[in-house]
Coordinates of C-alpha atoms and ligand atoms in Angstrom, one line a residue:
X1006 CA -34.3 61.2 59.3
X1007 CA -34.5 60.1 55.8
X1008 CA -34.0 62.7 53.1
X1009 CA -33.8 62.4 49.3
X1010 CA -31.9 65.2 47.4
X1011 CA -33.6 65.5 44.0
X1012 CA -32.8 67.7 41.0
X1013 CA -31.0 67.9 37.5
X1014 CA -27.4 66.8 37.1
X1015 CA -25.2 69.4 38.3
X1016 CA -27.6 71.4 40.5
X1017 CA -25.7 70.6 43.7
X1018 CA -27.1 67.6 45.2
X1019 CA -24.1 65.7 46.1
X1020 CA -22.5 68.9 47.8
X1021 CA -25.7 69.6 49.6
X1022 CA -26.1 65.8 50.6
X1023 CA -22.4 65.8 52.0
X1024 CA -23.2 68.9 54.2
X1025 CA -26.6 67.4 55.6
X1026 CA -24.6 64.3 56.1
X1027 CA -22.0 65.7 58.4
X1028 CA -24.6 67.8 60.1
X1029 CA -26.9 65.0 61.1
X1030 CA -24.4 62.3 61.1
X1031 CA -26.2 60.0 58.9
X1032 CA -24.8 58.4 55.7
X1033 CA -24.8 60.2 52.6
X1034 CA -25.6 57.7 49.7
X1035 CA -24.5 58.6 46.3
X1036 CA -25.8 56.1 43.6
X1037 CA -23.5 57.8 41.1
X1038 CA -20.6 57.5 43.4
X1039 CA -21.2 53.8 44.1
X1040 CA -21.2 53.2 40.4
X1041 CA -17.9 55.2 39.6
X1042 CA -16.4 53.2 42.5
X1043 CA -17.5 50.0 40.7
X1044 CA -16.1 51.4 37.4
X1045 CA -12.7 52.2 39.2
X1046 CA -12.5 48.9 40.6
X1047 CA -13.5 47.2 37.3
X1048 CA -16.0 44.8 39.2
X1049 CA -18.7 43.1 37.0
X1050 CA -21.1 45.9 37.9
X1051 CA -18.6 48.5 37.0
X1052 CA -18.0 46.8 33.6
X1053 CA -21.5 46.9 32.9
X1054 CA -22.3 50.4 34.0
X1055 CA -19.3 52.0 32.5
X1056 CA -20.6 52.4 28.9
X1057 CA -24.2 53.4 30.1
X1058 CA -22.7 56.0 32.3
X1059 CA -20.4 57.5 29.7
X1060 CA -23.4 57.9 27.2
X1061 CA -25.4 59.5 29.9
X1062 CA -28.1 56.9 30.0
X1063 CA -29.6 55.4 33.3
X1064 CA -28.2 52.0 34.5
X1065 CA -31.2 49.6 34.4
X1066 CA -33.7 49.8 37.4
X1067 CA -33.1 46.1 38.7
X1068 CA -29.4 46.6 39.0
X1069 CA -30.0 50.1 40.9
X1070 CA -32.6 48.6 43.0
X1071 CA -30.4 45.8 43.9
X1072 CA -27.6 48.2 45.0
X1073 CA -29.8 50.4 47.2
X1074 CA -31.5 47.4 49.0
X1075 CA -27.9 46.2 49.7
X1076 CA -26.7 49.7 50.9
X1077 CA -30.0 50.6 53.0
X1078 CA -29.6 47.3 54.8
X1079 CA -26.3 48.1 56.4
X1080 CA -26.6 48.9 60.0
X1081 CA -25.3 52.5 59.7
X1082 CA -28.8 53.5 57.6
X1083 CA -30.8 52.4 60.9
X1084 CA -31.2 56.1 61.8
X1085 CA -31.6 57.4 58.6
X1086 CA -29.7 58.6 55.6
X1087 CA -29.5 61.0 52.9
X1088 CA -30.0 59.8 49.2
X1089 CA -28.5 61.5 46.2
X1090 CA -29.2 60.3 42.9
X1091 CA -31.8 57.6 43.6
X1092 CA -34.8 57.0 42.8
X1093 CA -34.3 58.4 39.1
X1094 CA -37.3 56.4 37.8
X1095 CA -41.0 55.9 39.0
X1096 CA -40.2 52.1 39.1
X1097 CA -37.4 52.9 41.6
X1098 CA -39.5 55.4 43.8
X1099 CA -42.0 52.4 44.1
X1100 CA -39.3 50.0 45.2
X1101 CA -38.0 52.5 47.6
X1102 CA -41.2 53.0 49.2
X1103 CA -41.7 49.2 49.6
X1104 CA -38.1 49.1 51.0
X1105 CA -39.0 51.8 53.5
X1106 CA -41.9 49.9 54.7
X1107 CA -40.0 46.8 55.1
X1108 CA -37.4 48.7 57.1
X1109 CA -40.0 50.1 59.2
X1110 CA -38.9 53.5 58.6
X1111 CA -41.2 56.5 58.3
X1112 CA -41.7 58.4 55.2
X1113 CA -38.8 60.1 53.1
X1114 CA -38.8 63.9 52.5
X1115 CA -37.8 64.9 49.0
X1116 CA -35.7 68.2 48.7
X1117 CA -36.3 69.3 45.0
X1118 CA -33.3 71.8 44.1
X1119 CA -34.2 73.5 41.2
X1120 CA -32.2 75.9 38.8
X1121 CA -32.2 77.1 35.1
X1122 CA -30.8 74.4 32.6
X1123 CA -28.1 76.7 31.0
X1124 CA -26.8 77.8 34.3
X1125 CA -26.6 73.9 35.2
X1126 CA -24.6 73.4 32.0
X1127 CA -22.2 76.1 32.8
X1128 CA -21.5 74.7 36.2
X1129 CA -20.9 71.2 34.9
X1130 CA -18.4 72.4 32.4
X1131 CA -16.9 74.4 35.1
X1132 CA -16.3 71.4 37.4
X1133 CA -13.5 68.8 38.0
X1134 CA -13.3 65.4 39.9
X1135 CA -10.4 64.0 41.6
X1136 CA -9.9 60.5 40.4
X1137 CA -8.5 59.4 43.6
X1138 CA -11.2 60.3 46.0
X1139 CA -14.0 61.4 43.6
X1140 CA -14.5 64.8 45.3
X1141 CA -15.7 67.5 42.9
X1142 CA -14.5 71.2 42.7
X1143 CA -14.9 74.3 40.8
X1144 CA -12.1 75.4 38.5
X1145 CA -11.8 78.4 40.7
X1146 CA -11.3 76.3 43.7
X1147 CA -8.4 74.3 42.4
X1148 CA -6.6 76.7 40.0
X1149 CA -3.4 76.8 41.7
X1150 CA -3.5 73.4 43.3
X1151 CA -1.2 70.4 42.2
X1152 CA -2.7 68.4 45.2
X1153 CA -6.4 67.6 45.7
X1154 CA -7.5 69.5 48.7
X1155 CA -9.4 66.4 50.0
X1156 CA -7.1 63.5 49.7
X1157 CA -3.7 65.1 48.6
X1158 CA -3.5 63.0 45.5
X1159 CA -1.1 64.6 43.0
X1160 CA -2.3 65.8 39.4
X1161 CA -5.7 63.9 39.7
X1162 CA -8.1 66.4 38.5
X1163 CA -10.1 65.5 35.4
X1164 CA -13.3 66.3 33.6
X1165 CA -15.6 63.2 33.9
X1166 CA -16.5 61.6 30.8
X1167 CA -20.5 62.3 31.6
X1168 CA -19.5 66.0 32.1
X1169 CA -18.7 66.7 28.5
X1170 CA -21.1 68.9 26.9
X1171 CA -22.8 66.3 24.7
X1172 CA -23.1 63.8 27.4
X1173 CA -24.3 66.7 29.8
X1174 CA -27.2 67.4 27.2
X1175 CA -28.1 63.8 26.9
X1176 CA -28.4 63.7 30.8
X1177 CA -30.6 66.7 30.8
X1178 CA -33.0 65.0 28.5
X1179 CA -33.1 61.9 30.5
X1180 CA -33.6 63.9 33.5
X1181 CA -36.5 65.7 31.8
X1182 CA -38.2 62.7 30.2
X1183 CA -37.6 60.0 32.8
X1184 CA -36.5 61.5 36.2
X1185 CA -38.6 64.5 36.6
X1186 CA -42.0 62.4 36.6
X1187 CA -40.5 61.1 40.1
X1188 CA -41.3 64.6 41.4
X1189 CA -45.0 64.2 40.6
X1190 CA -45.1 60.6 42.5
X1191 CA -43.8 62.4 45.7
X1192 CA -45.8 65.6 45.2
X1193 CA -49.1 63.8 45.1
X1194 CA -48.2 62.3 48.5
X1195 CA -47.1 65.6 49.7
X1196 CA -43.5 64.6 50.6
X1197 CA -41.7 67.6 48.5
X1198 CA -40.0 70.7 49.5
X1199 CA -38.3 73.0 46.8
X1200 CA -35.3 75.1 47.0
X1201 CA -33.5 77.4 44.6
X1202 CA -30.2 76.0 43.7
X1203 CA -28.7 79.1 42.3
X1204 CA -27.2 80.6 45.5
X1205 CA -23.7 79.9 47.1
X1206 CA -23.4 76.5 48.8
X1207 CA -24.1 78.1 52.2
X1208 CA -27.3 79.9 50.9
X1209 CA -28.5 76.9 49.5
X1210 CA -27.8 74.9 52.6
X1211 CA -29.5 77.4 54.7
X1212 CA -32.7 77.5 52.6
X1213 CA -32.9 73.7 53.0
X1214 CA -32.6 73.8 56.7
X1215 CA -35.2 76.3 56.9
X1216 CA -37.6 74.6 54.7
X1217 CA -37.3 71.1 56.3
X1218 CA -37.8 73.1 59.7
X1219 CA -34.3 72.4 61.2
Ligands
AMP2550 P1 -24.7 61.1 39.4 O1 -23.4 61.3 39.9 O2 -25.9 60.9 40.4 O3 -25.1 62.2 38.3 O4 -24.7 59.6 38.6 C1 -24.0 59.4 37.3 C2 -24.5 58.4 36.3 O5 -24.8 57.3 37.0 C3 -25.9 58.6 36.0 O6 -25.8 59.6 34.7 C4 -26.2 57.2 35.7 O7 -25.8 56.9 34.3 C5 -25.9 56.4 36.6 N1 -26.7 56.5 37.8 C6 -26.8 56.9 39.2 N2 -27.8 56.9 39.8 C7 -28.8 56.2 39.1 C8 -30.0 55.8 39.3 N3 -30.8 56.0 40.5 N4 -30.5 55.1 38.2 C9 -30.0 54.8 37.1 N5 -28.8 55.2 36.9 C10 -28.1 56.1 37.7

């Protein structure tokens, strides 16, 4: 099974992708997470990506396509995968189709999670990441915690540079102008289902499972 979680930054793609990955035992591939790890490790890719990400822009297509080609080539992807944050441009979508053909994998289903922009901005302002494991929490979830509930790291919560309000607005604009057209690309091929992202995590998850017929 190949699924693609699509939606504006902060709409809940990562959270839902993780749940689906556990349920179906297939890898969750988040290009944002791959890039953040590269930034943390200060690899060549990380050094290149850091500044672009901090200002809310997109990392160039040829770099992203190379990352996805490498990752989908690993053996754990043979039975399927959940993509989160890729493709974000029409060029990336076309390359993904080529790659799926090469891998002899069937078509990919796009799950479009939608929500009001103001609501999303509120959510992004209200979330913190753990700098050790990258897991995201709401302020309510960690209000009394000194340790990360996921990896036990101490005093590790921070507001991601790209979750600051001016960068969020830039990311939203990039989403509207460059990423949203990807939806039409898949709609024309009849590969889209849409789910309202404003419910609780469980509600959205149930809705996704119902919509994909599982
Ligand atoms: P995310 O965690 O998916 O919101 O991604 C964080 C940032 O990583 C984005 O704002 C982009 O700068 C970069 N990024 C992640 N995925 C892609 C992609 N498919 N194409 C270009 N840039 C990406």
